[in-house]
Short mmCIF file of C-alpha atoms and ligand atoms in Angstrom, two decimals:
data_model
loop_
_atom_site.label_atom_id
_atom_site.label_comp_id
_atom_site.label_asym_id
_atom_site.label_seq_id
_atom_site.Cartn_x
_atom_site.Cartn_y
_atom_site.Cartn_z
CA MET F 1 0.00 0.00 0.00
CA SER F 2 1.31 3.50 -0.71
CA TYR F 3 0.99 6.29 1.84
CA GLU F 4 1.40 10.07 1.64
CA ASN F 5 1.97 10.99 5.28
CA ILE F 6 3.89 8.02 6.62
CA GLU F 7 6.63 5.67 5.45
CA VAL F 8 6.46 1.97 6.15
CA ARG F 9 9.17 -0.68 6.04
CA THR F 10 10.16 -3.93 7.67
CA GLU F 11 13.44 -4.92 9.27
CA ALA F 12 14.81 -8.50 9.33
CA GLY F 13 11.39 -9.67 8.13
CA LYS F 14 9.99 -9.46 11.66
CA VAL F 15 9.87 -5.82 12.79
CA GLY F 16 7.49 -3.31 11.21
CA ILE F 17 8.61 0.32 11.19
CA VAL F 18 6.26 3.26 10.66
CA THR F 19 7.83 6.70 10.21
CA LEU F 20 5.61 9.77 10.47
CA ASN F 21 6.41 11.92 7.46
CA ARG F 22 4.93 15.44 7.30
CA PRO F 23 8.24 17.27 7.84
CA LYS F 24 6.98 20.74 6.86
CA ALA F 25 4.39 20.62 9.66
CA LEU F 26 6.66 18.87 12.19
CA ASN F 27 4.55 15.74 11.69
CA ALA F 28 1.36 17.45 12.85
CA LEU F 29 -1.26 14.74 13.12
CA ASN F 30 -4.09 15.42 10.69
CA ASP F 31 -6.96 13.10 9.83
CA ALA F 32 -5.28 11.67 6.73
CA LEU F 33 -2.08 10.85 8.61
CA MET F 34 -3.93 9.16 11.47
CA THR F 35 -6.01 7.09 9.05
CA GLU F 36 -2.85 5.96 7.26
CA LEU F 37 -1.15 5.21 10.57
CA GLY F 38 -4.12 3.10 11.68
CA ASP F 39 -4.11 1.18 8.37
CA ALA F 40 -0.35 0.52 8.58
CA LEU F 41 -0.54 -0.64 12.19
CA LYS F 42 -3.46 -2.96 11.42
CA ALA F 43 -1.57 -4.44 8.46
CA PHE F 44 1.51 -5.17 10.60
CA ASP F 45 -0.67 -6.55 13.38
CA ALA F 46 -2.28 -8.97 10.92
CA ASP F 47 1.05 -10.10 9.40
CA PRO F 48 2.12 -13.34 11.13
CA ALA F 49 5.81 -12.68 10.38
CA ILE F 50 5.83 -9.39 12.31
CA GLY F 51 6.54 -9.68 16.03
CA CYS F 52 6.96 -6.02 17.02
CA ILE F 53 6.30 -2.55 15.58
CA ILE F 54 8.29 0.68 15.94
CA LEU F 55 6.64 4.08 15.51
CA THR F 56 9.00 6.99 14.94
CA GLY F 57 9.24 10.47 13.44
CA SER F 58 12.09 12.70 12.31
CA GLU F 59 15.11 14.01 14.21
CA ARG F 60 13.32 17.34 14.78
CA ALA F 61 9.89 16.04 15.65
CA PHE F 62 8.16 12.83 16.61
CA ALA F 63 4.98 14.89 16.22
CA ALA F 64 4.15 18.47 17.26
CA GLY F 65 0.53 17.62 18.02
CA ALA F 66 -2.82 17.55 16.29
CA ASP F 67 -2.90 19.79 13.22
CA ILE F 68 -3.81 23.21 14.60
CA GLY F 69 -4.50 24.73 11.18
CA ALA F 70 -6.97 21.98 10.36
CA MET F 71 -8.95 22.41 13.57
CA ALA F 72 -8.70 26.17 14.17
CA SER F 73 -12.08 27.03 12.67
CA TYR F 74 -14.09 24.07 14.00
CA SER F 75 -17.13 24.76 16.17
CA PHE F 76 -18.25 22.61 19.09
CA VAL F 77 -21.04 21.18 16.95
CA ASP F 78 -18.53 20.26 14.20
CA VAL F 79 -16.20 18.37 16.49
CA TYR F 80 -18.92 16.79 18.65
CA LYS F 81 -21.15 15.60 15.81
CA GLY F 82 -18.30 14.42 13.62
CA ASP F 83 -16.19 13.19 16.56
CA TYR F 84 -13.46 15.12 14.77
CA ILE F 85 -9.74 15.45 15.46
CA THR F 86 -9.18 12.24 17.44
CA ARG F 87 -11.88 9.93 16.06
CA ASN F 88 -9.41 7.60 14.32
CA TRP F 89 -6.76 7.62 17.07
CA GLU F 90 -8.12 4.65 18.95
CA THR F 91 -6.92 2.18 16.30
CA ILE F 92 -3.51 2.10 17.94
CA ARG F 93 -5.10 0.79 21.15
CA SER F 94 -6.51 -2.20 19.31
CA VAL F 95 -3.09 -3.33 18.05
CA ARG F 96 -2.23 -6.52 19.94
CA LYS F 97 1.46 -6.74 19.07
CA PRO F 98 3.86 -4.45 20.94
CA VAL F 99 4.38 -0.94 19.57
CA ILE F 100 7.56 0.90 20.64
CA ALA F 101 7.66 4.69 20.23
CA ALA F 102 11.14 5.86 19.20
CA VAL F 103 10.93 9.57 19.98
CA SER F 104 13.30 12.30 18.83
CA GLY F 105 12.63 16.03 19.00
CA PHE F 106 9.18 17.40 19.80
CA ALA F 107 6.46 15.11 21.15
CA LEU F 108 3.86 17.71 21.99
CA GLY F 109 0.12 17.63 22.54
CA GLY F 110 -1.26 14.81 20.41
CA GLY F 111 2.35 13.82 19.67
CA CYS F 112 2.98 13.16 23.35
CA GLU F 113 -0.39 11.41 23.59
CA LEU F 114 0.42 9.23 20.58
CA ALA F 115 3.75 8.24 22.14
CA MET F 116 1.96 7.37 25.38
CA MET F 117 -0.51 5.16 23.47
CA CYS F 118 2.47 3.03 22.43
CA ASP F 119 3.61 0.29 24.80
CA PHE F 120 6.85 1.96 25.79
CA ILE F 121 8.90 4.95 24.77
CA ILE F 122 12.59 5.00 23.91
CA ALA F 123 13.75 8.61 23.66
CA ALA F 124 16.66 10.33 21.99
CA ASP F 125 18.51 12.79 24.19
CA ASN F 126 17.00 15.69 22.22
CA ALA F 127 13.41 14.59 22.86
CA ARG F 128 11.00 17.10 24.40
CA PHE F 129 7.60 16.12 25.74
CA GLY F 130 4.71 18.40 26.57
CA GLN F 131 0.96 18.96 26.68
CA PRO F 132 0.79 22.61 25.56
CA GLU F 133 -2.92 22.60 24.61
CA ILE F 134 -3.66 25.02 27.46
CA LYS F 135 -1.82 27.69 25.45
CA LEU F 136 -4.37 27.21 22.67
CA GLY F 137 -7.35 27.59 24.98
CA VAL F 138 -8.12 23.88 25.09
CA ILE F 139 -6.97 20.75 26.93
CA PRO F 140 -5.38 17.49 25.74
CA GLY F 141 -7.95 15.55 23.73
CA ALA F 142 -6.33 12.20 22.99
CA GLY F 143 -5.90 10.79 26.48
CA GLY F 144 -3.19 13.13 27.80
CA THR F 145 -4.98 14.04 31.03
CA GLN F 146 -5.47 10.31 31.73
CA ARG F 147 -2.25 8.64 30.58
CA LEU F 148 0.20 11.33 31.72
CA PRO F 149 -0.79 11.15 35.43
CA ARG F 150 -0.67 7.36 35.25
CA ALA F 151 2.85 7.62 33.80
CA VAL F 152 4.38 10.43 35.87
CA GLY F 153 2.01 10.99 38.79
CA LYS F 154 -0.46 13.78 39.53
CA SER F 155 1.92 16.58 40.43
CA LYS F 156 4.06 16.50 37.31
CA ALA F 157 1.05 15.80 35.07
CA MET F 158 -0.74 18.84 36.52
CA ASP F 159 2.44 20.92 36.07
CA MET F 160 2.67 19.89 32.40
CA ALA F 161 -1.03 20.30 31.59
CA LEU F 162 -1.47 23.60 33.45
CA THR F 163 1.73 25.40 32.47
CA GLY F 164 2.19 23.85 29.03
CA ARG F 165 5.94 23.59 29.63
CA MET F 166 8.10 20.98 27.96
CA MET F 167 10.07 18.27 29.74
CA ASP F 168 13.39 17.15 28.31
CA ALA F 169 14.48 13.53 27.86
CA ALA F 170 16.36 13.36 31.17
CA GLU F 171 13.34 14.60 33.12
CA ALA F 172 11.06 12.24 31.18
CA GLU F 173 13.28 9.30 32.12
CA ARG F 174 13.43 10.34 35.79
CA ALA F 175 9.64 10.67 35.82
CA GLY F 176 9.10 7.24 34.27
CA LEU F 177 7.53 8.51 31.05
CA VAL F 178 10.25 6.89 28.93
CA SER F 179 12.01 3.60 29.49
CA ARG F 180 15.43 4.49 27.99
CA VAL F 181 17.29 7.55 26.71
CA VAL F 182 20.05 7.25 24.13
CA PRO F 183 21.99 9.67 21.91
CA TYR F 184 19.98 10.56 18.80
CA ASP F 185 22.29 8.64 16.45
CA LYS F 186 21.66 5.46 18.46
CA LEU F 187 17.87 5.84 18.67
CA MET F 188 16.81 3.50 15.88
CA ASP F 189 19.50 0.93 16.75
CA GLU F 190 18.26 0.87 20.33
CA ALA F 191 14.59 0.60 19.33
CA LEU F 192 15.37 -2.04 16.73
CA GLY F 193 17.45 -4.02 19.22
CA ALA F 194 14.52 -4.09 21.64
CA ALA F 195 12.06 -4.93 18.86
CA LEU F 196 14.18 -7.84 17.62
CA VAL F 197 14.45 -9.25 21.14
CA ILE F 198 10.67 -9.09 21.48
CA ALA F 199 10.02 -10.49 17.98
CA ASP F 200 12.03 -13.63 18.79
CA PHE F 201 9.90 -14.48 21.81
CA SER F 202 6.63 -16.39 21.62
CA GLN F 203 4.11 -14.04 20.02
CA VAL F 204 1.40 -15.60 22.17
CA ALA F 205 3.30 -14.88 25.40
CA VAL F 206 4.24 -11.38 24.20
CA MET F 207 0.60 -10.53 23.43
CA ALA F 208 -0.47 -11.89 26.82
CA ALA F 209 2.21 -9.84 28.60
CA LYS F 210 1.11 -6.66 26.81
CA GLU F 211 -2.55 -7.32 27.54
CA SER F 212 -1.84 -8.01 31.20
CA VAL F 213 0.37 -4.93 31.79
CA ASN F 214 -2.27 -2.76 30.09
CA ARG F 215 -4.83 -4.24 32.46
CA ALA F 216 -2.90 -2.64 35.33
CA PHE F 217 -4.01 0.76 34.02
CA GLU F 218 -7.62 -0.18 33.58
CA SER F 219 -8.58 -2.17 36.66
CA GLY F 220 -7.96 -2.48 40.39
CA LEU F 221 -5.14 -4.62 41.80
CA SER F 222 -7.20 -7.75 42.62
CA ASP F 223 -8.86 -7.78 39.19
CA GLY F 224 -5.53 -7.19 37.49
CA VAL F 225 -3.77 -9.94 39.41
CA MET F 226 -6.61 -12.38 38.63
CA PHE F 227 -6.51 -11.39 34.95
CA GLU F 228 -2.75 -11.98 34.90
CA ARG F 229 -3.15 -15.38 36.60
CA ARG F 230 -5.72 -16.53 34.06
CA LEU F 231 -3.44 -15.56 31.17
CA PHE F 232 -0.41 -17.12 32.91
CA HIS F 233 -2.30 -20.40 33.32
CA ALA F 234 -3.59 -20.23 29.72
CA LEU F 235 -0.05 -20.03 28.36
CA PHE F 236 0.52 -23.58 29.61
CA ALA F 237 -1.71 -24.62 26.68
CA THR F 238 0.83 -23.32 24.16
CA THR F 239 3.62 -25.23 22.44
CA ASP F 240 5.85 -22.20 23.08
CA GLN F 241 5.62 -22.78 26.85
CA LYS F 242 6.73 -26.39 26.38
CA GLU F 243 9.54 -25.25 24.07
CA GLY F 244 10.72 -22.39 26.31
CA MET F 245 10.87 -24.45 29.48
CA ASP F 246 12.32 -27.56 27.80
CA ALA F 247 15.03 -25.37 26.23
CA PHE F 248 15.92 -23.94 29.64
CA VAL F 249 16.01 -27.35 31.32
CA ASN F 250 18.16 -28.80 28.51
CA LYS F 251 20.41 -25.73 28.30
CA ARG F 252 19.65 -24.88 24.67
CA LYS F 253 18.23 -21.86 22.81
CA PRO F 254 14.44 -21.99 22.37
CA ALA F 255 12.89 -21.91 18.89
CA PHE F 256 9.42 -20.45 19.34
CA LYS F 257 6.73 -21.35 16.82
CA HIS F 258 4.28 -18.66 17.98
CA SER F 259 1.66 -21.26 18.72
N1 LIG P 301 -0.17 21.85 13.78
C1 LIG P 301 0.05 22.37 12.55
N2 LIG P 301 1.23 22.88 12.15
C2 LIG P 301 2.24 22.84 13.03
C3 LIG P 301 2.10 22.30 14.33
C4 LIG P 301 0.82 21.77 14.68
N3 LIG P 301 0.58 21.20 15.88
N4 LIG P 301 3.28 22.42 14.99
C5 LIG P 301 4.14 23.00 14.13
N5 LIG P 301 3.52 23.27 12.96
C6 LIG P 301 4.09 23.91 11.76
C7 LIG P 301 4.27 25.40 11.97
O1 LIG P 301 3.07 26.07 11.71
C8 LIG P 301 5.34 25.69 10.95
O2 LIG P 301 4.75 25.76 9.66
P1 LIG P 301 5.18 26.94 8.62
O3 LIG P 301 6.65 26.69 8.38
O4 LIG P 301 4.32 26.66 7.43
O5 LIG P 301 4.94 28.22 9.32
C9 LIG P 301 6.22 24.45 10.97
O6 LIG P 301 5.41 23.43 11.56
C10 LIG P 301 7.46 24.62 11.84
O7 LIG P 301 7.04 25.10 13.11
P2 LIG P 301 7.67 26.39 13.82
O8 LIG P 301 8.11 27.38 12.78
O9 LIG P 301 6.70 26.85 14.83
O10 LIG P 301 8.97 25.74 14.48
P3 LIG P 301 9.69 26.18 15.85
O11 LIG P 301 10.94 25.36 15.92
O12 LIG P 301 9.79 27.66 15.96
O13 LIG P 301 8.69 25.70 17.03
C11 LIG P 301 7.22 24.14 18.12
C12 LIG P 301 8.42 24.33 17.16
C13 LIG P 301 7.60 24.60 19.53
C14 LIG P 301 6.90 22.65 18.12
C15 LIG P 301 6.03 24.98 17.61
O14 LIG P 301 5.82 24.67 16.24
C16 LIG P 301 4.75 24.70 18.34
O15 LIG P 301 4.55 25.19 19.44
N6 LIG P 301 3.83 23.91 17.73
C17 LIG P 301 2.52 23.64 18.29
C18 LIG P 301 2.58 22.64 19.43
C19 LIG P 301 1.20 22.44 20.02
O16 LIG P 301 0.55 23.36 20.49
N7 LIG P 301 0.70 21.18 19.98
C20 LIG P 301 -0.59 20.83 20.49
C21 LIG P 301 -1.61 20.83 19.38
S1 LIG P 301 -3.28 20.62 19.96
C22 LIG P 301 -3.45 18.95 20.22
O17 LIG P 301 -2.52 18.18 20.00
C23 LIG P 301 -4.80 18.51 20.70
C24 LIG P 301 -4.83 17.11 21.19
O18 LIG P 301 -4.61 16.83 22.35
C25 LIG P 301 -5.19 16.02 20.27
#
């Protein structure tokens, strides 16, 4: 499939890479881009050879937010009736394989929210995160007020949402928003290294792990622990569990069949 606002490629036949590509607008996230992104993610999710997906942008910007020019003249009735601006953003949540955000430069507003919708964030040392919507007379509209406090706690999330300031990569790592920070020229190597590690594991176990960690954000502790236990027990029905444990016991490398 050919796209106008993103680039898509695979690495080693098992990692899907989506690069946001609207450089003149710092990868501002308009409707066309988000539709293409959703289509590309769904295609990788459905491809049995792909075990992990990386979402990235350019050196200057992961994404500078929803497209302000496109939404500036909307009325309440426009956006409410049409469910405009973020209506096609939820696709990323339905992707069952892991999605790593490799973030360089600006990740602002919807760009920060998009990164937070991914499963974890690896940041370049020049990355800058923020929810500056307050400066535009609005608030985050793609989950920022919900995911940011879960990631960094109430105080810092309030600080970011109320002042609109940016946080650099070091602060984002200290706050737990990103899992790793590397120099910009190592960003894709680092993300790819992680993706290849994940892609070689049992896809069934990887999907279960993702589903279970996500459950921690959407339920109480007892429900989450029970959910995890059910999935843990279910994995004993897979050939990959037999293979993984037999390989350990017999001191050999496992060869997962994703079944
Ligand atoms: N939407 C549309 N265009 C954008 C954009 C956005 N979010 N962010 C940047 N651009 C465009 C600029 O208009 C500019 O275009 P022109 O060259 O045609 O003028 C180009 O990208 C480069 O931007 P700047 O000249 O502003 O570059 P800079 O280095 O001086 O500043 C910046 C960079 C700090 C990121 C600044 O562009 C900026 O503040 N952008 C807006 C960030 C923002 O407010 N994001 C939140 C959007 S609302 C939202 O996302 C809602 C939601 O929750 C879903």
